[in-house]
Amino acid sequence: MSVTRTIGYIVGSISSTSINRRLAKALVNLAPEDTEFVEIEIKDLPFYSPDYDGDFPEVATAFKQAIADVDGVVIITPEYSRSIPGVLKNALDWSTRPYGEMSFYGKPVAVIGTSGSGVATAAAQQHLRAILGHFNAITMGQPEGFIQSTPGLFTEDGQVTDDSTAGFLRGYLEAFNGLISRVQHSAELANA
């Protein structure tokens, strides 16, 4: 298999039993053959403080480099109290530092999440999209990824047990690959 595209993914939960981590594994399993997925870890980032700006931690530098090294990023977020988890917000804050060096600026980003609720993670995704808009990320608008998780929908190893959900996720990844291609083509034209 020849890899032509690398997509990073951020799981907005650090729970060992996260259903959003299972969704992330499902996306990796359903990825097109020429696409490689790599996780961009957030669990080891300290709480952001301006005190770090003069002595940027290595873990934060590695986090920012991981974003720079991929063609696009999928953020898989749970919903905590009608918003994104604090650990994800903390990572996003690190991505904007030092001042003027926004990691997501111009980067294709897709947002998706799952919960047991009928509206899934719609409120969290709305907040996340507002943050990404401030970062000037190129956020995929459609299809939106509000996945209602039912018991057994995703196995531990990321298999999807429902054919229509698997089909939706494949289409979601195809749409994101299309967005990345358009962004790359526009960049090539601008640099020609």
PDB file of C-alpha atoms in Angstrom:
ATOM      1  CA  MET A   1       0.000   0.000   0.000  1.00  0.00           C
ATOM      2  CA  SER A   2       1.326   3.403  -0.960  1.00  0.00           C
ATOM      3  CA  VAL A   3       0.387   6.166   1.478  1.00  0.00           C
ATOM      4  CA  THR A   4      -0.432   9.447  -0.235  1.00  0.00           C
ATOM      5  CA  ARG A   5      -2.153  11.211   2.659  1.00  0.00           C
ATOM      6  CA  THR A   6      -1.614  11.357   6.410  1.00  0.00           C
ATOM      7  CA  ILE A   7      -4.463  12.388   8.686  1.00  0.00           C
ATOM      8  CA  GLY A   8      -3.919  13.111  12.349  1.00  0.00           C
ATOM      9  CA  TYR A   9      -6.647  12.446  14.847  1.00  0.00           C
ATOM     10  CA  ILE A  10      -7.218  13.880  18.293  1.00  0.00           C
ATOM     11  CA  VAL A  11      -9.466  12.063  20.740  1.00  0.00           C
ATOM     12  CA  GLY A  12     -10.944  14.650  23.108  1.00  0.00           C
ATOM     13  CA  SER A  13     -11.236  12.158  25.948  1.00  0.00           C
ATOM     14  CA  ILE A  14      -8.555  10.589  28.110  1.00  0.00           C
ATOM     15  CA  SER A  15     -10.915   7.965  29.548  1.00  0.00           C
ATOM     16  CA  SER A  16      -9.705   4.381  29.179  1.00  0.00           C
ATOM     17  CA  THR A  17     -13.279   3.349  28.309  1.00  0.00           C
ATOM     18  CA  SER A  18     -14.041   6.205  25.916  1.00  0.00           C
ATOM     19  CA  ILE A  19     -16.610   5.409  23.229  1.00  0.00           C
ATOM     20  CA  ASN A  20     -15.044   8.256  21.237  1.00  0.00           C
ATOM     21  CA  ARG A  21     -11.737   6.354  21.236  1.00  0.00           C
ATOM     22  CA  ARG A  22     -13.678   3.397  19.794  1.00  0.00           C
ATOM     23  CA  LEU A  23     -15.082   5.734  17.135  1.00  0.00           C
ATOM     24  CA  ALA A  24     -11.521   6.886  16.380  1.00  0.00           C
ATOM     25  CA  LYS A  25     -10.430   3.257  15.944  1.00  0.00           C
ATOM     26  CA  ALA A  26     -13.389   2.714  13.624  1.00  0.00           C
ATOM     27  CA  LEU A  27     -12.308   5.666  11.468  1.00  0.00           C
ATOM     28  CA  VAL A  28      -8.776   4.258  11.301  1.00  0.00           C
ATOM     29  CA  ASN A  29     -10.153   0.860  10.264  1.00  0.00           C
ATOM     30  CA  LEU A  30     -12.390   2.399   7.585  1.00  0.00           C
ATOM     31  CA  ALA A  31      -9.737   4.721   6.130  1.00  0.00           C
ATOM     32  CA  PRO A  32      -9.117   4.533   2.388  1.00  0.00           C
ATOM     33  CA  GLU A  33      -6.103   2.389   1.435  1.00  0.00           C
ATOM     34  CA  ASP A  34      -3.897   5.346   0.539  1.00  0.00           C
ATOM     35  CA  THR A  35      -4.587   7.163   3.816  1.00  0.00           C
ATOM     36  CA  GLU A  36      -2.620   6.727   7.027  1.00  0.00           C
ATOM     37  CA  PHE A  37      -4.068   7.818  10.368  1.00  0.00           C
ATOM     38  CA  VAL A  38      -1.792   8.870  13.238  1.00  0.00           C
ATOM     39  CA  GLU A  39      -2.936   9.812  16.722  1.00  0.00           C
ATOM     40  CA  ILE A  40      -1.986  13.214  18.052  1.00  0.00           C
ATOM     41  CA  GLU A  41      -1.871  12.663  21.808  1.00  0.00           C
ATOM     42  CA  ILE A  42      -3.155  15.276  24.257  1.00  0.00           C
ATOM     43  CA  LYS A  43      -3.094  13.467  27.609  1.00  0.00           C
ATOM     44  CA  ASP A  44       0.447  14.506  28.589  1.00  0.00           C
ATOM     45  CA  LEU A  45       0.026  18.230  27.931  1.00  0.00           C
ATOM     46  CA  PRO A  46       0.210  20.243  31.162  1.00  0.00           C
ATOM     47  CA  PHE A  47      -2.448  22.837  31.887  1.00  0.00           C
ATOM     48  CA  TYR A  48      -1.636  25.800  29.672  1.00  0.00           C
ATOM     49  CA  SER A  49      -0.386  28.956  31.385  1.00  0.00           C
ATOM     50  CA  PRO A  50       1.369  32.008  29.919  1.00  0.00           C
ATOM     51  CA  ASP A  51       4.167  31.148  32.334  1.00  0.00           C
ATOM     52  CA  TYR A  52       5.225  28.504  29.783  1.00  0.00           C
ATOM     53  CA  ASP A  53       5.550  30.954  26.901  1.00  0.00           C
ATOM     54  CA  GLY A  54       9.166  31.784  27.740  1.00  0.00           C
ATOM     55  CA  ASP A  55      10.145  28.133  28.180  1.00  0.00           C
ATOM     56  CA  PHE A  56       7.872  26.107  25.908  1.00  0.00           C
ATOM     57  CA  PRO A  57       7.645  22.470  27.082  1.00  0.00           C
ATOM     58  CA  GLU A  58       8.921  19.736  24.757  1.00  0.00           C
ATOM     59  CA  VAL A  59       5.582  17.889  24.923  1.00  0.00           C
ATOM     60  CA  ALA A  60       3.797  20.995  23.601  1.00  0.00           C
ATOM     61  CA  THR A  61       6.379  21.479  20.845  1.00  0.00           C
ATOM     62  CA  ALA A  62       5.881  17.832  19.819  1.00  0.00           C
ATOM     63  CA  PHE A  63       2.094  18.330  19.850  1.00  0.00           C
ATOM     64  CA  LYS A  64       2.343  21.349  17.552  1.00  0.00           C
ATOM     65  CA  GLN A  65       4.787  19.533  15.256  1.00  0.00           C
ATOM     66  CA  ALA A  66       2.429  16.558  15.004  1.00  0.00           C
ATOM     67  CA  ILE A  67      -0.303  18.901  13.734  1.00  0.00           C
ATOM     68  CA  ALA A  68       2.108  20.478  11.235  1.00  0.00           C
ATOM     69  CA  ASP A  69       3.203  17.061   9.936  1.00  0.00           C
ATOM     70  CA  VAL A  70      -0.245  15.882   8.772  1.00  0.00           C
ATOM     71  CA  ASP A  71      -2.409  16.831   5.819  1.00  0.00           C
ATOM     72  CA  GLY A  72      -5.521  17.260   7.960  1.00  0.00           C
ATOM     73  CA  VAL A  73      -6.851  16.590  11.451  1.00  0.00           C
ATOM     74  CA  VAL A  74     -10.004  14.821  12.631  1.00  0.00           C
ATOM     75  CA  ILE A  75     -11.086  15.840  16.127  1.00  0.00           C
ATOM     76  CA  ILE A  76     -13.250  13.216  17.812  1.00  0.00           C
ATOM     77  CA  THR A  77     -14.962  14.868  20.756  1.00  0.00           C
ATOM     78  CA  PRO A  78     -17.247  13.731  23.529  1.00  0.00           C
ATOM     79  CA  GLU A  79     -19.709  16.197  24.998  1.00  0.00           C
ATOM     80  CA  TYR A  80     -19.242  17.262  28.616  1.00  0.00           C
ATOM     81  CA  SER A  81     -21.838  19.652  30.046  1.00  0.00           C
ATOM     82  CA  ARG A  82     -22.948  20.791  26.560  1.00  0.00           C
ATOM     83  CA  SER A  83     -19.381  21.627  25.495  1.00  0.00           C
ATOM     84  CA  ILE A  84     -15.998  20.079  24.771  1.00  0.00           C
ATOM     85  CA  PRO A  85     -13.975  18.410  27.530  1.00  0.00           C
ATOM     86  CA  GLY A  86     -11.462  20.565  29.384  1.00  0.00           C
ATOM     87  CA  VAL A  87      -8.581  18.357  28.262  1.00  0.00           C
ATOM     88  CA  LEU A  88      -9.429  19.095  24.620  1.00  0.00           C
ATOM     89  CA  LYS A  89      -9.784  22.840  25.249  1.00  0.00           C
ATOM     90  CA  ASN A  90      -6.396  22.773  26.967  1.00  0.00           C
ATOM     91  CA  ALA A  91      -4.820  21.117  23.912  1.00  0.00           C
ATOM     92  CA  LEU A  92      -6.427  23.670  21.623  1.00  0.00           C
ATOM     93  CA  ASP A  93      -5.020  26.468  23.790  1.00  0.00           C
ATOM     94  CA  TRP A  94      -1.522  24.960  23.451  1.00  0.00           C
ATOM     95  CA  SER A  95      -1.994  24.866  19.676  1.00  0.00           C
ATOM     96  CA  THR A  96      -2.188  28.685  19.592  1.00  0.00           C
ATOM     97  CA  ARG A  97       1.041  29.344  21.480  1.00  0.00           C
ATOM     98  CA  PRO A  98       3.468  31.011  21.297  1.00  0.00           C
ATOM     99  CA  TYR A  99       1.367  33.998  20.291  1.00  0.00           C
ATOM    100  CA  GLY A 100       0.937  34.247  16.527  1.00  0.00           C
ATOM    101  CA  GLU A 101       1.784  30.597  15.838  1.00  0.00           C
ATOM    102  CA  MET A 102      -1.626  28.951  15.468  1.00  0.00           C
ATOM    103  CA  SER A 103      -1.137  25.300  14.526  1.00  0.00           C
ATOM    104  CA  PHE A 104      -4.593  24.972  12.959  1.00  0.00           C
ATOM    105  CA  TYR A 105      -4.304  28.103  10.783  1.00  0.00           C
ATOM    106  CA  GLY A 106      -5.292  27.003   7.258  1.00  0.00           C
ATOM    107  CA  LYS A 107      -5.344  23.327   8.276  1.00  0.00           C
ATOM    108  CA  PRO A 108      -8.222  21.119   7.058  1.00  0.00           C
ATOM    109  CA  VAL A 109     -10.123  19.855  10.116  1.00  0.00           C
ATOM    110  CA  ALA A 110     -13.093  17.535  10.507  1.00  0.00           C
ATOM    111  CA  VAL A 111     -15.177  17.280  13.671  1.00  0.00           C
ATOM    112  CA  ILE A 112     -17.084  14.199  14.794  1.00  0.00           C
ATOM    113  CA  GLY A 113     -18.223  12.626  18.047  1.00  0.00           C
ATOM    114  CA  THR A 114     -20.439  10.040  19.640  1.00  0.00           C
ATOM    115  CA  SER A 115     -22.565   9.749  22.745  1.00  0.00           C
ATOM    116  CA  GLY A 116     -25.612   7.809  23.862  1.00  0.00           C
ATOM    117  CA  SER A 117     -27.793  10.881  23.403  1.00  0.00           C
ATOM    118  CA  GLY A 118     -30.051  11.283  20.399  1.00  0.00           C
ATOM    119  CA  VAL A 119     -28.327  14.576  19.557  1.00  0.00           C
ATOM    120  CA  ALA A 120     -24.951  12.904  20.116  1.00  0.00           C
ATOM    121  CA  THR A 121     -22.285  15.606  20.527  1.00  0.00           C
ATOM    122  CA  ALA A 122     -24.002  18.413  18.617  1.00  0.00           C
ATOM    123  CA  ALA A 123     -23.547  21.101  21.304  1.00  0.00           C
ATOM    124  CA  ALA A 124     -19.875  20.226  21.846  1.00  0.00           C
ATOM    125  CA  GLN A 125     -19.241  20.291  18.115  1.00  0.00           C
ATOM    126  CA  GLN A 126     -20.878  23.698  17.809  1.00  0.00           C
ATOM    127  CA  HIS A 127     -18.492  25.082  20.438  1.00  0.00           C
ATOM    128  CA  LEU A 128     -15.531  23.338  18.827  1.00  0.00           C
ATOM    129  CA  ARG A 129     -16.397  24.789  15.423  1.00  0.00           C
ATOM    130  CA  ALA A 130     -16.506  28.291  16.945  1.00  0.00           C
ATOM    131  CA  ILE A 131     -13.014  27.780  18.374  1.00  0.00           C
ATOM    132  CA  LEU A 132     -11.696  26.411  15.077  1.00  0.00           C
ATOM    133  CA  GLY A 133     -13.199  29.402  13.259  1.00  0.00           C
ATOM    134  CA  HIS A 134     -11.160  31.703  15.494  1.00  0.00           C
ATOM    135  CA  PHE A 135      -8.069  29.678  14.570  1.00  0.00           C
ATOM    136  CA  ASN A 136      -8.859  30.129  10.846  1.00  0.00           C
ATOM    137  CA  ALA A 137      -8.923  26.346  10.399  1.00  0.00           C
ATOM    138  CA  ILE A 138     -10.628  25.072   7.273  1.00  0.00           C
ATOM    139  CA  THR A 139     -13.373  23.080   8.958  1.00  0.00           C
ATOM    140  CA  MET A 140     -15.451  20.593   6.990  1.00  0.00           C
ATOM    141  CA  GLY A 141     -19.095  21.669   7.036  1.00  0.00           C
ATOM    142  CA  GLN A 142     -20.806  18.568   5.630  1.00  0.00           C
ATOM    143  CA  PRO A 143     -21.441  15.851   6.428  1.00  0.00           C
ATOM    144  CA  GLU A 144     -21.779  16.545  10.120  1.00  0.00           C
ATOM    145  CA  GLY A 145     -20.768  13.650  12.342  1.00  0.00           C
ATOM    146  CA  PHE A 146     -23.293  13.298  15.158  1.00  0.00           C
ATOM    147  CA  ILE A 147     -23.141   9.581  15.972  1.00  0.00           C
ATOM    148  CA  GLN A 148     -25.576   8.163  18.518  1.00  0.00           C
ATOM    149  CA  SER A 149     -23.734   5.320  20.202  1.00  0.00           C
ATOM    150  CA  THR A 150     -25.796   2.288  21.093  1.00  0.00           C
ATOM    151  CA  PRO A 151     -24.447  -0.677  23.065  1.00  0.00           C
ATOM    152  CA  GLY A 152     -22.143  -2.712  20.833  1.00  0.00           C
ATOM    153  CA  LEU A 153     -22.108  -0.241  17.914  1.00  0.00           C
ATOM    154  CA  PHE A 154     -18.311  -0.044  18.118  1.00  0.00           C
ATOM    155  CA  THR A 155     -16.238  -2.983  19.308  1.00  0.00           C
ATOM    156  CA  GLU A 156     -13.106  -2.559  21.445  1.00  0.00           C
ATOM    157  CA  ASP A 157     -10.921  -2.920  18.357  1.00  0.00           C
ATOM    158  CA  GLY A 158     -12.931  -0.391  16.335  1.00  0.00           C
ATOM    159  CA  GLN A 159     -15.188  -2.576  14.249  1.00  0.00           C
ATOM    160  CA  VAL A 160     -18.574  -1.057  13.362  1.00  0.00           C
ATOM    161  CA  THR A 161     -21.426  -3.508  13.825  1.00  0.00           C
ATOM    162  CA  ASP A 162     -24.050  -1.498  11.902  1.00  0.00           C
ATOM    163  CA  ASP A 163     -23.691  -1.362   8.106  1.00  0.00           C
ATOM    164  CA  SER A 164     -25.405   2.014   7.704  1.00  0.00           C
ATOM    165  CA  THR A 165     -23.112   3.608  10.322  1.00  0.00           C
ATOM    166  CA  ALA A 166     -20.051   2.079   8.649  1.00  0.00           C
ATOM    167  CA  GLY A 167     -21.263   3.416   5.295  1.00  0.00           C
ATOM    168  CA  PHE A 168     -21.800   6.875   6.749  1.00  0.00           C
ATOM    169  CA  LEU A 169     -18.302   6.895   8.258  1.00  0.00           C
ATOM    170  CA  ARG A 170     -16.748   5.842   4.944  1.00  0.00           C
ATOM    171  CA  GLY A 171     -18.585   8.698   3.214  1.00  0.00           C
ATOM    172  CA  TYR A 172     -17.495  11.085   5.961  1.00  0.00           C
ATOM    173  CA  LEU A 173     -13.843  10.134   5.382  1.00  0.00           C
ATOM    174  CA  GLU A 174     -14.249  10.481   1.612  1.00  0.00           C
ATOM    175  CA  ALA A 175     -15.677  13.969   2.084  1.00  0.00           C
ATOM    176  CA  PHE A 176     -12.775  14.931   4.342  1.00  0.00           C
ATOM    177  CA  ASN A 177     -10.253  13.566   1.858  1.00  0.00           C
ATOM    178  CA  GLY A 178     -11.992  15.689  -0.783  1.00  0.00           C
ATOM    179  CA  LEU A 179     -11.621  18.797   1.383  1.00  0.00           C
ATOM    180  CA  ILE A 180      -7.929  18.075   1.937  1.00  0.00           C
ATOM    181  CA  SER A 181      -7.423  17.637  -1.824  1.00  0.00           C
ATOM    182  CA  ARG A 182      -9.121  20.968  -2.552  1.00  0.00           C
ATOM    183  CA  VAL A 183      -7.007  22.767   0.062  1.00  0.00           C
ATOM    184  CA  GLN A 184      -3.797  21.191  -1.281  1.00  0.00           C
ATOM    185  CA  HIS A 185      -4.762  22.081  -4.866  1.00  0.00           C
ATOM    186  CA  SER A 186      -5.471  25.699  -3.884  1.00  0.00           C
ATOM    187  CA  ALA A 187      -2.099  25.890  -2.123  1.00  0.00           C
ATOM    188  CA  GLU A 188      -0.350  24.512  -5.203  1.00  0.00           C
ATOM    189  CA  LEU A 189      -2.045  27.111  -7.425  1.00  0.00           C
ATOM    190  CA  ALA A 190      -1.109  29.893  -5.013  1.00  0.00           C
ATOM    191  CA  ASN A 191       2.528  28.782  -5.020  1.00  0.00           C
ATOM    192  CA  ALA A 192       2.743  28.283  -8.795  1.00  0.00           C
TER     193      ALA A 192
END
